[in-house]
Amino acid sequence: MEESKKVIFSGIQPSGNLTIGNYYGALKNWVKLQDEYDTYYCIVDLHAITVKQEPKELRRRTLEVLAIYLACGLDPEKNTIFIQSHIPAHSEAAWLLNCFTYTGELSRMTQFKDKSARYGESSISAGLLTYPVLMAADILLYNADLVPVGSDQKQHLEITRDIASRFNNLYSPTFKIPEPYIGKSGARIMDLQHPEKKMSKSADNPNSYILIMDPPEVIRNKINRAVTDTIGVVKYSDDQPGIKNLMDILSVATGKGIDEIEREYEGQGYAKFKKDVGEAIIEELLPVQNKVKEYLNNKDLLEAIYTKGSEKANYVARKTLSKMQRKIGFVAKSR
Ligand code: TYM
């Protein structure tokens, strides 16, 4: 029965073109979970505006992210797929939760520290600081049990759990305490040029990342240019972060174990290995890319999907929000 299924919530920001980090760290797992759970997958456009966005691009990317969700295999009949800004309860709940969150804990978040260093003191929006609170609102409004994300989001899950427990203790049990769901492989795909950093859609050098929508020849080139080392052995070692990352990618793309990959490329150098990594990514992404293009040519279908998703999401989110408002002590609206 639908009611007895555990709940999943996750989202991706339409703040840049999606990378294979988003695919292997999040999307690929979402697809696997869709049969077993009551799933909510959101395009988190409210989060995207914590840094500057070009309005036209934001609108285009929001629909492209939706098309990517569908093309990766999320079935709109099985999943509640929606756009965050369509559900006012996210912004409202975020305000309420802001009042149960300390600025000290927010300023300690790694992502906040990284982004504020990147954008400079004077152009850091308050939204960038309170970003994890909106994320907590996203998750808690649906009483999610599990949140499938890459390992970079673990800290945000921890603060979500802290905020939820604080609210529950102050009033009475209101929120489920969610757990992160982090895949065994692909949870942290690294930058191809600087393999000590995670791959990010906002990196300056396009050779640092592979986009889900990169054409095959671009993927081949980027893998070819990926930083390796002079050791010349395909071995899973911290001394060879570039090779380690490519091995992770090959493993998550093909399902082959790391040991198996080490054996397969023993004594072969890097050329054949890199070629195979590129081809494995292409094989996986090409059908997705073709479907994305089809979905983007059918805007009416996309609209029907996000409209239907927002109806269910709105119903669930409003219910939780009313509960929060009641517990806090707000006077109920007359109908
Ligand atoms: P975002 O948009 O940065 O990334 C979306 C998802 O992709 C994962 N990811 C990666 N996984 C492995 N390797 C990488 N290099 C890599 N880069 C990104 C992220 O871990 C994430 O799962 N704050 C979130 C969005 C969000 C959210 C939520 C997530 C808003 N509300 C509620 C879950 C639940 C973010 O910025 O993700």
Coordinates of N, CA and C in Angstrom, one line a residue, residues 66-288:
L66 N 14.3 19.0 -15.4 CA 13.1 18.1 -15.4 C 13.2 17.1 -16.5
A67 N 13.6 17.5 -17.7 CA 13.7 16.6 -18.8 C 14.8 15.5 -18.5
I68 N 15.9 15.9 -17.8 CA 16.9 15.0 -17.5 C 16.4 14.0 -16.5
Y69 N 15.7 14.4 -15.5 CA 15.1 13.5 -14.5 C 14.3 12.4 -15.3
L70 N 13.5 12.8 -16.2 CA 12.6 11.9 -16.9 C 13.5 11.0 -17.8
A71 N 14.4 11.6 -18.5 CA 15.2 10.8 -19.5 C 16.1 9.8 -18.7
C72 N 16.5 10.1 -17.5 CA 17.3 9.1 -16.7 C 16.4 7.9 -16.3
G73 N 15.1 8.1 -16.4 CA 14.3 6.9 -16.1 C 13.3 7.1 -14.9
L74 N 13.2 8.3 -14.4 CA 12.2 8.6 -13.4 C 10.8 8.6 -14.0
D75 N 9.9 7.7 -13.6 CA 8.6 7.6 -14.2 C 7.6 8.5 -13.4
P76 N 7.0 9.5 -14.2 CA 6.2 10.4 -13.5 C 4.9 9.8 -12.9
E77 N 4.6 8.5 -13.2 CA 3.5 7.8 -12.6 C 3.9 7.3 -11.2
K78 N 5.2 7.0 -11.1 CA 5.7 6.4 -9.8 C 6.2 7.5 -8.8
N79 N 6.7 8.6 -9.4 CA 7.4 9.6 -8.5 C 6.6 10.9 -8.5
T80 N 6.7 11.6 -7.5 CA 6.2 13.0 -7.4 C 7.3 13.9 -7.8
I81 N 7.2 14.4 -9.1 CA 8.3 15.3 -9.6 C 7.7 16.7 -9.7
F82 N 8.4 17.7 -9.1 CA 7.9 19.0 -9.1 C 9.0 20.1 -9.0
I83 N 8.5 21.3 -9.2 CA 9.5 22.5 -9.1 C 9.2 23.1 -7.7
Q84 N 10.3 23.3 -7.0 CA 10.3 23.8 -5.6 C 9.5 25.1 -5.5
S85 N 9.7 26.1 -6.4 CA 9.0 27.4 -6.2 C 7.5 27.3 -6.4
H86 N 7.0 26.2 -6.9 CA 5.6 26.0 -7.1 C 4.9 25.7 -5.8
I87 N 5.7 25.4 -4.8 CA 5.1 25.0 -3.5 C 5.4 26.0 -2.5
P88 N 4.5 27.0 -2.2 CA 4.9 28.1 -1.3 C 5.3 27.6 0.1
A89 N 4.8 26.4 0.5 CA 5.2 25.9 1.8 C 6.7 25.8 2.1
H90 N 7.5 25.6 1.0 CA 8.9 25.5 1.2 C 9.5 26.8 1.7
S91 N 9.1 27.9 1.1 CA 9.6 29.2 1.6 C 9.1 29.5 3.0
E92 N 7.8 29.2 3.2 CA 7.2 29.5 4.5 C 7.8 28.7 5.6
A93 N 8.0 27.4 5.4 CA 8.6 26.5 6.4 C 10.0 26.9 6.6
A94 N 10.7 27.3 5.6 CA 12.1 27.7 5.7 C 12.2 28.9 6.7
W95 N 11.3 29.9 6.6 CA 11.3 31.0 7.5 C 11.1 30.5 9.0
L96 N 10.1 29.6 9.2 CA 9.9 29.1 10.5 C 11.2 28.4 11.1
L97 N 11.7 27.6 10.2 CA 12.9 26.8 10.7 C 14.1 27.7 10.9
N98 N 14.2 28.8 10.2 CA 15.3 29.8 10.4 C 15.3 30.2 11.8
C99 N 14.1 30.3 12.4 CA 14.1 30.8 13.8 C 14.4 29.7 14.8
F100 N 14.7 28.5 14.3 CA 15.2 27.4 15.2 C 16.6 27.0 14.8
T101 N 17.3 27.8 14.1 CA 18.6 27.5 13.6 C 19.6 28.6 14.1
Y102 N 20.8 28.2 14.4 CA 21.7 29.3 14.9 C 22.7 29.7 13.8
T103 N 23.0 31.0 13.8 CA 23.9 31.5 12.7 C 25.2 30.8 12.8
G104 N 25.6 30.5 14.1 CA 26.9 29.9 14.2 C 27.0 28.5 13.5
E105 N 26.0 27.7 13.6 CA 26.0 26.4 12.9 C 26.0 26.6 11.4
L106 N 25.3 27.6 10.9 CA 25.2 27.9 9.5 C 26.6 28.3 8.9
S107 N 27.2 29.2 9.7 CA 28.5 29.7 9.1 C 29.6 28.7 9.2
R108 N 29.4 27.6 9.9 CA 30.4 26.5 9.9 C 30.2 25.5 8.7
M109 N 29.2 25.6 8.0 CA 28.9 24.7 6.9 C 30.0 24.8 5.8
T110 N 30.6 23.7 5.4 CA 31.7 23.7 4.4 C 31.3 24.4 3.1
Q111 N 30.1 24.1 2.6 CA 29.6 24.7 1.3 C 29.6 26.2 1.5
F112 N 29.1 26.7 2.6 CA 29.0 28.1 2.8 C 30.4 28.7 2.8
K113 N 31.3 28.1 3.5 CA 32.7 28.6 3.6 C 33.3 28.6 2.2
D114 N 33.1 27.5 1.4 CA 33.7 27.4 0.1 C 33.1 28.5 -0.8
K115 N 31.8 28.6 -0.8 CA 31.1 29.5 -1.8 C 31.4 31.0 -1.4
S116 N 31.5 31.3 -0.1 CA 31.7 32.6 0.3 C 33.2 33.0 -0.1
A117 N 34.1 32.0 0.0 CA 35.5 32.3 -0.4 C 35.5 32.6 -1.9
R118 N 34.7 31.9 -2.6 CA 34.7 32.0 -4.1 C 34.1 33.3 -4.6
Y119 N 33.0 33.7 -3.9 CA 32.3 34.9 -4.4 C 32.7 36.2 -3.8
G120 N 33.4 36.1 -2.6 CA 33.9 37.3 -2.0 C 32.8 37.9 -1.0
E121 N 33.3 38.4 0.1 CA 32.6 38.9 1.2 C 31.3 39.7 0.8
S122 N 31.5 40.7 0.0 CA 30.5 41.7 -0.3 C 29.4 41.2 -1.1
S123 N 29.6 40.0 -1.8 CA 28.5 39.6 -2.7 C 27.9 38.2 -2.2
I124 N 28.0 38.0 -0.9 CA 27.4 36.8 -0.4 C 26.0 37.1 0.1
S125 N 25.0 36.5 -0.5 CA 23.6 36.7 -0.1 C 23.4 36.1 1.3
A126 N 22.4 36.6 2.0 CA 21.9 36.0 3.2 C 21.4 34.6 2.9
G127 N 20.9 34.4 1.7 CA 20.3 33.1 1.2 C 21.4 32.1 1.2
L128 N 22.6 32.4 0.9 CA 23.7 31.5 0.8 C 24.0 30.9 2.3
L129 N 23.8 31.8 3.2 CA 24.0 31.3 4.6 C 22.9 30.4 5.1
T130 N 21.6 30.8 4.7 CA 20.5 30.1 5.3 C 20.0 29.0 4.4
Y131 N 20.8 28.8 3.3 CA 20.5 27.7 2.3 C 20.2 26.3 3.0
P132 N 21.0 25.9 4.0 CA 20.7 24.6 4.5 C 19.3 24.5 5.3
V133 N 18.8 25.7 5.7 CA 17.5 25.7 6.4 C 16.4 25.4 5.4
L134 N 16.6 26.0 4.2 CA 15.6 25.7 3.1 C 15.6 24.3 2.7
M135 N 16.8 23.7 2.7 CA 17.0 22.3 2.4 C 16.3 21.4 3.5
A136 N 16.5 21.9 4.7 CA 15.8 21.1 5.8 C 14.3 21.2 5.6
A137 N 13.8 22.4 5.3 CA 12.4 22.6 5.0 C 11.9 21.6 3.9
D138 N 12.7 21.5 2.8 CA 12.3 20.6 1.7 C 12.1 19.2 2.3
I139 N 13.0 18.7 3.0 CA 13.0 17.3 3.5 C 12.0 17.1 4.5
L140 N 11.9 18.0 5.5 CA 11.0 17.8 6.7 C 9.5 17.9 6.3
L141 N 9.2 18.8 5.3 CA 7.8 18.9 4.9 C 7.2 17.6 4.4
Y142 N 8.0 16.8 3.9 CA 7.5 15.5 3.4 C 7.7 14.3 4.3
N143 N 8.3 14.6 5.5 CA 8.6 13.6 6.5 C 9.4 12.5 5.8
A144 N 10.4 12.9 5.1 CA 11.2 11.9 4.4 C 12.0 11.0 5.4
D145 N 12.1 9.7 5.0 CA 12.9 8.8 5.8 C 14.3 8.8 5.3
L146 N 14.5 8.9 4.0 CA 15.8 8.8 3.3 C 16.0 9.9 2.3
V147 N 17.2 10.4 2.2 CA 17.6 11.4 1.3 C 18.8 11.0 0.4
P148 N 18.5 10.5 -0.8 CA 19.7 10.0 -1.6 C 20.4 11.2 -2.2
V149 N 21.7 11.3 -1.8 CA 22.6 12.4 -2.2 C 24.0 11.9 -2.4
G150 N 24.8 12.8 -3.0 CA 26.3 12.5 -3.0 C 26.8 12.9 -1.6
S151 N 28.1 12.5 -1.4 CA 28.6 12.6 0.0 C 28.8 14.1 0.4
D152 N 28.9 15.0 -0.6 CA 29.0 16.5 -0.3 C 27.9 17.0 0.5
Q153 N 26.7 16.3 0.4 CA 25.5 16.9 1.1 C 25.3 16.3 2.5
K154 N 26.3 15.5 2.9 CA 26.1 14.8 4.2 C 26.0 15.8 5.4
Q155 N 26.8 16.9 5.3 CA 26.7 17.9 6.4 C 25.4 18.6 6.4
H156 N 24.8 18.8 5.3 CA 23.5 19.4 5.2 C 22.4 18.5 5.8
L157 N 22.6 17.2 5.7 CA 21.7 16.3 6.3 C 21.8 16.3 7.8
E158 N 23.0 16.5 8.2 CA 23.3 16.5 9.7 C 22.6 17.7 10.3
I159 N 22.7 18.8 9.7 CA 22.0 20.0 10.2 C 20.5 19.9 10.2
T160 N 20.0 19.2 9.1 CA 18.6 19.0 9.0 C 18.1 18.1 10.2
R161 N 18.9 17.1 10.5 CA 18.5 16.3 11.6 C 18.5 17.1 12.9
D162 N 19.5 17.9 13.1 CA 19.6 18.7 14.3 C 18.4 19.7 14.4
I163 N 18.0 20.3 13.3 CA 16.9 21.3 13.4 C 15.6 20.5 13.7
A164 N 15.5 19.3 13.0 CA 14.2 18.5 13.3 C 14.1 18.1 14.7
S165 N 15.3 17.6 15.3 CA 15.2 17.2 16.7 C 15.0 18.4 17.6
R166 N 15.6 19.5 17.3 CA 15.4 20.7 18.2 C 13.9 21.0 18.2
F167 N 13.2 21.1 17.0 CA 11.8 21.4 17.0 C 11.0 20.4 17.7
N168 N 11.3 19.1 17.5 CA 10.5 18.0 18.1 C 10.7 18.1 19.6
N169 N 11.8 18.4 20.1 CA 12.1 18.5 21.6 C 11.4 19.7 22.2
L170 N 11.4 20.8 21.5 CA 10.8 22.1 22.0 C 9.3 22.0 22.0
Y171 N 8.7 21.4 21.0 CA 7.2 21.2 21.0 C 6.8 19.8 21.3
S172 N 6.6 19.0 20.3 CA 6.3 17.6 20.4 C 6.7 16.9 19.1
P173 N 6.8 15.6 19.1 CA 7.2 15.0 17.8 C 6.4 15.5 16.6
T174 N 7.1 16.0 15.7 CA 6.5 16.6 14.5 C 7.1 16.1 13.2
F175 N 8.5 16.0 13.3 CA 9.2 15.6 12.1 C 9.9 14.2 12.3
K176 N 9.9 13.4 11.2 CA 10.7 12.2 11.2 C 12.2 12.7 11.0
I177 N 13.1 12.0 11.6 CA 14.5 12.4 11.5 C 15.1 11.6 10.3
P178 N 15.4 12.3 9.2 CA 15.8 11.7 8.0 C 17.3 11.2 8.0
E179 N 17.5 10.1 7.2 CA 18.9 9.6 7.0 C 19.4 9.9 5.6
P180 N 20.7 10.1 5.5 CA 21.2 10.2 4.1 C 21.3 8.8 3.5
Y181 N 21.1 8.8 2.2 CA 21.3 7.5 1.5 C 22.5 7.8 0.5
I182 N 23.6 7.3 0.7 CA 24.8 7.6 -0.1 C 25.3 6.3 -0.8
G183 N 25.3 6.3 -2.1 CA 25.6 5.1 -2.9 C 27.0 4.6 -2.5
K184 N 27.2 3.3 -2.7 CA 28.6 2.8 -2.4 C 29.6 3.3 -3.4
S185 N 29.2 3.4 -4.7 CA 30.2 4.0 -5.6 C 29.5 5.3 -6.3
G186 N 30.4 6.2 -6.7 CA 29.9 7.4 -7.4 C 29.4 8.5 -6.5
A187 N 29.6 8.3 -5.2 CA 29.2 9.3 -4.2 C 30.0 10.6 -4.2
R188 N 31.2 10.5 -4.8 CA 32.0 11.7 -4.9 C 32.9 11.6 -6.1
I189 N 32.4 12.1 -7.2 CA 33.1 12.1 -8.5 C 34.0 13.4 -8.4
M190 N 35.3 13.2 -8.8 CA 36.2 14.4 -8.6 C 36.4 15.1 -9.9
D191 N 36.9 16.3 -9.7 CA 37.3 17.3 -10.8 C 38.4 16.6 -11.7
L192 N 38.2 16.6 -13.0 CA 39.1 15.9 -13.9 C 40.5 16.6 -14.0
Q193 N 40.5 17.9 -13.7 CA 41.8 18.6 -13.7 C 42.4 18.8 -12.3
H194 N 41.6 18.8 -11.3 CA 42.1 18.9 -9.9 C 41.4 17.8 -9.1
P195 N 41.9 16.6 -9.2 CA 41.2 15.4 -8.6 C 41.1 15.4 -7.1
E196 N 41.7 16.5 -6.5 CA 41.5 16.6 -5.0 C 40.3 17.3 -4.7
K197 N 39.6 17.9 -5.7 CA 38.3 18.6 -5.5 C 37.2 17.9 -6.1
K198 N 35.9 18.1 -5.6 CA 34.8 17.3 -6.2 C 34.5 18.0 -7.5
M199 N 34.0 17.2 -8.4 CA 33.5 17.7 -9.7 C 32.3 18.6 -9.5
S200 N 32.3 19.8 -10.1 CA 31.2 20.8 -9.8 C 30.8 21.4 -11.1
K201 N 29.5 21.7 -11.2 CA 29.0 22.3 -12.4 C 29.4 23.8 -12.5
S202 N 29.9 24.3 -11.4 CA 30.3 25.7 -11.4 C 31.8 25.9 -11.6
A203 N 32.6 24.9 -11.9 CA 34.0 25.0 -12.1 C 34.3 26.0 -13.3
D204 N 35.4 26.7 -13.2 CA 35.7 27.6 -14.3 C 36.2 27.0 -15.6
N205 N 36.9 25.9 -15.4 CA 37.5 25.2 -16.6 C 36.6 24.1 -17.0
P206 N 36.0 24.1 -18.2 CA 35.1 23.1 -18.7 C 35.7 21.7 -18.8
N207 N 37.0 21.7 -18.8 CA 37.7 20.3 -18.8 C 37.7 19.7 -17.5
S208 N 37.2 20.4 -16.5 CA 37.1 19.9 -15.1 C 35.9 18.9 -14.9
Y209 N 34.9 19.1 -15.8 CA 33.7 18.3 -15.6 C 33.2 17.7 -16.9
I210 N 32.4 16.7 -16.8 CA 31.7 16.2 -18.0 C 30.2 16.5 -17.7
L211 N 29.6 17.1 -18.6 CA 28.2 17.4 -18.5 C 27.3 16.2 -19.0
I212 N 26.2 16.0 -18.4 CA 25.3 15.0 -18.9 C 25.0 15.2 -20.4
M213 N 24.9 16.4 -20.8 CA 24.6 16.7 -22.2 C 25.8 16.9 -23.1
D214 N 27.0 16.7 -22.6 CA 28.2 16.8 -23.5 C 28.1 15.8 -24.6
P215 N 28.4 16.2 -25.9 CA 28.4 15.3 -27.0 C 29.6 14.3 -26.9
P216 N 29.4 13.1 -27.5 CA 30.5 12.1 -27.4 C 31.9 12.6 -27.6
E217 N 32.1 13.4 -28.6 CA 33.5 13.8 -28.9 C 34.0 14.7 -27.8
V218 N 33.2 15.4 -27.2 CA 33.6 16.3 -26.1 C 34.0 15.4 -24.9
I219 N 33.1 14.4 -24.7 CA 33.4 13.5 -23.5 C 34.8 12.8 -23.7
R220 N 35.0 12.3 -25.0 CA 36.3 11.6 -25.3 C 37.5 12.6 -25.0
N221 N 37.3 13.8 -25.5 CA 38.4 14.8 -25.3 C 38.7 15.1 -23.8
K222 N 37.6 15.3 -23.1 CA 37.8 15.7 -21.7 C 38.4 14.5 -20.9
I223 N 38.0 13.3 -21.2 CA 38.7 12.1 -20.5 C 40.1 12.0 -20.9
N224 N 40.4 12.3 -22.2 CA 41.8 12.2 -22.7 C 42.6 13.2 -21.9
R225 N 42.1 14.4 -21.7 CA 42.8 15.5 -21.0 C 42.8 15.3 -19.5
A226 N 42.1 14.4 -19.0 CA 42.0 14.3 -17.5 C 43.4 14.1 -16.9
V227 N 43.7 14.8 -15.8 CA 45.0 14.7 -15.2 C 45.2 13.3 -14.7
T228 N 46.4 12.7 -14.9 CA 46.7 11.4 -14.3 C 48.1 11.6 -13.6
D229 N 49.0 10.8 -13.9 CA 50.3 10.8 -13.1 C 51.3 10.1 -14.0
T230 N 52.6 10.1 -13.5 CA 53.6 9.5 -14.3 C 53.9 8.0 -13.8
I231 N 53.1 7.5 -12.9 CA 53.3 6.2 -12.3 C 53.0 5.1 -13.4
G232 N 52.0 5.4 -14.2 CA 51.7 4.5 -15.3 C 51.0 3.2 -15.0
V233 N 50.4 3.0 -13.8 CA 49.8 1.8 -13.4 C 48.3 2.1 -13.0
V234 N 47.4 1.3 -13.5 CA 46.0 1.5 -13.2 C 45.7 0.8 -11.8
K235 N 45.9 1.7 -10.8 CA 45.8 1.1 -9.4 C 45.0 2.1 -8.5
Y236 N 44.2 1.5 -7.7 CA 43.3 2.4 -6.8 C 44.1 2.8 -5.6
S237 N 44.7 4.0 -5.7 CA 45.6 4.4 -4.7 C 45.5 5.9 -4.4
D238 N 45.6 6.4 -3.2 CA 45.5 7.8 -2.9 C 46.7 8.6 -3.5
D239 N 47.7 7.9 -3.9 CA 48.9 8.6 -4.5 C 48.5 8.9 -6.0
Q240 N 47.4 8.3 -6.5 CA 47.1 8.5 -7.9 C 45.6 9.0 -8.0
P241 N 45.3 10.2 -7.4 CA 43.9 10.6 -7.3 C 43.2 10.7 -8.7
G242 N 43.9 11.1 -9.7 CA 43.3 11.2 -11.0 C 42.8 9.8 -11.5
I243 N 43.7 8.8 -11.4 CA 43.4 7.5 -11.9 C 42.3 6.9 -11.0
K244 N 42.4 7.1 -9.7 CA 41.4 6.6 -8.8 C 40.0 7.1 -9.2
N245 N 39.9 8.4 -9.5 CA 38.7 9.0 -9.9 C 38.1 8.3 -11.2
L246 N 39.0 8.1 -12.1 CA 38.6 7.5 -13.4 C 38.1 6.0 -13.2
M247 N 38.8 5.4 -12.2 CA 38.4 4.0 -11.9 C 37.0 4.0 -11.2
D248 N 36.8 5.0 -10.4 CA 35.5 5.1 -9.7 C 34.4 5.3 -10.8
I249 N 34.7 6.2 -11.8 CA 33.7 6.5 -12.8 C 33.5 5.2 -13.6
L250 N 34.5 4.5 -14.0 CA 34.4 3.3 -14.8 C 33.6 2.2 -14.0
S251 N 33.8 2.1 -12.7 CA 33.2 1.2 -11.9 C 31.7 1.5 -11.8
V252 N 31.3 2.7 -11.5 CA 29.9 3.1 -11.4 C 29.2 3.0 -12.7
A253 N 29.9 3.3 -13.8 CA 29.3 3.2 -15.1 C 29.0 1.8 -15.6
T254 N 29.9 0.9 -15.3 CA 29.8 -0.4 -15.8 C 29.3 -1.5 -14.8
G255 N 29.4 -1.1 -13.5 CA 29.1 -2.1 -12.5 C 30.3 -3.0 -12.2
K256 N 31.4 -2.8 -12.8 CA 32.6 -3.7 -12.5 C 33.2 -3.3 -11.2
G257 N 33.7 -4.2 -10.5 CA 34.4 -3.9 -9.2 C 35.8 -3.3 -9.5
I258 N 36.3 -2.6 -8.4 CA 37.6 -2.0 -8.6 C 38.7 -3.0 -8.8
D259 N 38.6 -4.2 -8.1 CA 39.6 -5.2 -8.3 C 39.7 -5.7 -9.7
E260 N 38.4 -5.9 -10.2 CA 38.3 -6.4 -11.6 C 39.0 -5.4 -12.6
I261 N 38.7 -4.1 -12.4 CA 39.3 -3.1 -13.2 C 40.9 -3.1 -13.1
E262 N 41.4 -3.2 -11.9 CA 42.8 -3.3 -11.7 C 43.4 -4.5 -12.5
R263 N 42.7 -5.6 -12.4 CA 43.2 -6.8 -13.2 C 43.2 -6.6 -14.7
E264 N 42.0 -6.1 -15.1 CA 41.8 -5.9 -16.6 C 42.9 -5.0 -17.2
Y265 N 43.4 -4.0 -16.5 CA 44.3 -3.1 -17.1 C 45.8 -3.3 -16.7
E266 N 46.0 -4.4 -16.0 CA 47.4 -4.7 -15.5 C 48.4 -4.6 -16.7
G267 N 49.4 -3.8 -16.5 CA 50.5 -3.8 -17.5 C 50.1 -3.1 -18.8
Q268 N 49.1 -2.3 -18.8 CA 48.7 -1.7 -20.0 C 48.8 -0.2 -20.2
G269 N 49.3 0.5 -19.1 CA 49.3 2.0 -19.2 C 48.0 2.6 -19.2
Y270 N 47.9 3.9 -19.6 CA 46.7 4.6 -19.5 C 45.8 4.8 -20.7
A271 N 46.4 4.6 -21.9 CA 45.6 5.0 -23.1 C 44.4 4.2 -23.3
K272 N 44.5 2.9 -23.2 CA 43.3 2.0 -23.4 C 42.3 2.3 -22.3
F273 N 42.8 2.4 -21.1 CA 42.0 2.6 -19.9 C 41.1 3.9 -20.1
K274 N 41.8 5.0 -20.5 CA 41.1 6.2 -20.6 C 40.0 6.1 -21.7
K275 N 40.4 5.4 -22.8 CA 39.5 5.3 -23.9 C 38.2 4.5 -23.4
D276 N 38.4 3.5 -22.7 CA 37.3 2.7 -22.2 C 36.4 3.5 -21.2
V277 N 37.0 4.3 -20.4 CA 36.3 5.2 -19.4 C 35.3 6.1 -20.3
G278 N 35.9 6.7 -21.3 CA 35.1 7.6 -22.1 C 34.0 6.9 -22.8
E279 N 34.2 5.7 -23.3 CA 33.2 5.0 -24.0 C 32.1 4.5 -23.1
A280 N 32.5 4.1 -21.9 CA 31.5 3.7 -20.9 C 30.5 4.8 -20.5
I281 N 31.1 6.0 -20.4 CA 30.2 7.2 -20.1 C 29.3 7.5 -21.3
I282 N 29.9 7.4 -22.5 CA 29.1 7.7 -23.7 C 27.9 6.7 -23.8
E283 N 28.3 5.5 -23.6 CA 27.2 4.4 -23.8 C 26.1 4.7 -22.8
E284 N 26.4 5.1 -21.6 CA 25.3 5.4 -20.6 C 24.6 6.7 -20.9
L285 N 25.3 7.7 -21.4 CA 24.6 9.0 -21.5 C 23.9 9.2 -22.8
L286 N 24.4 8.6 -23.9 CA 23.8 8.9 -25.2 C 22.3 8.7 -25.3
P287 N 21.8 7.5 -24.8 CA 20.3 7.4 -24.8 C 19.6 8.4 -23.9
V288 N 20.3 8.8 -22.8 CA 19.7 9.8 -21.9 C 19.6 11.2 -22.7

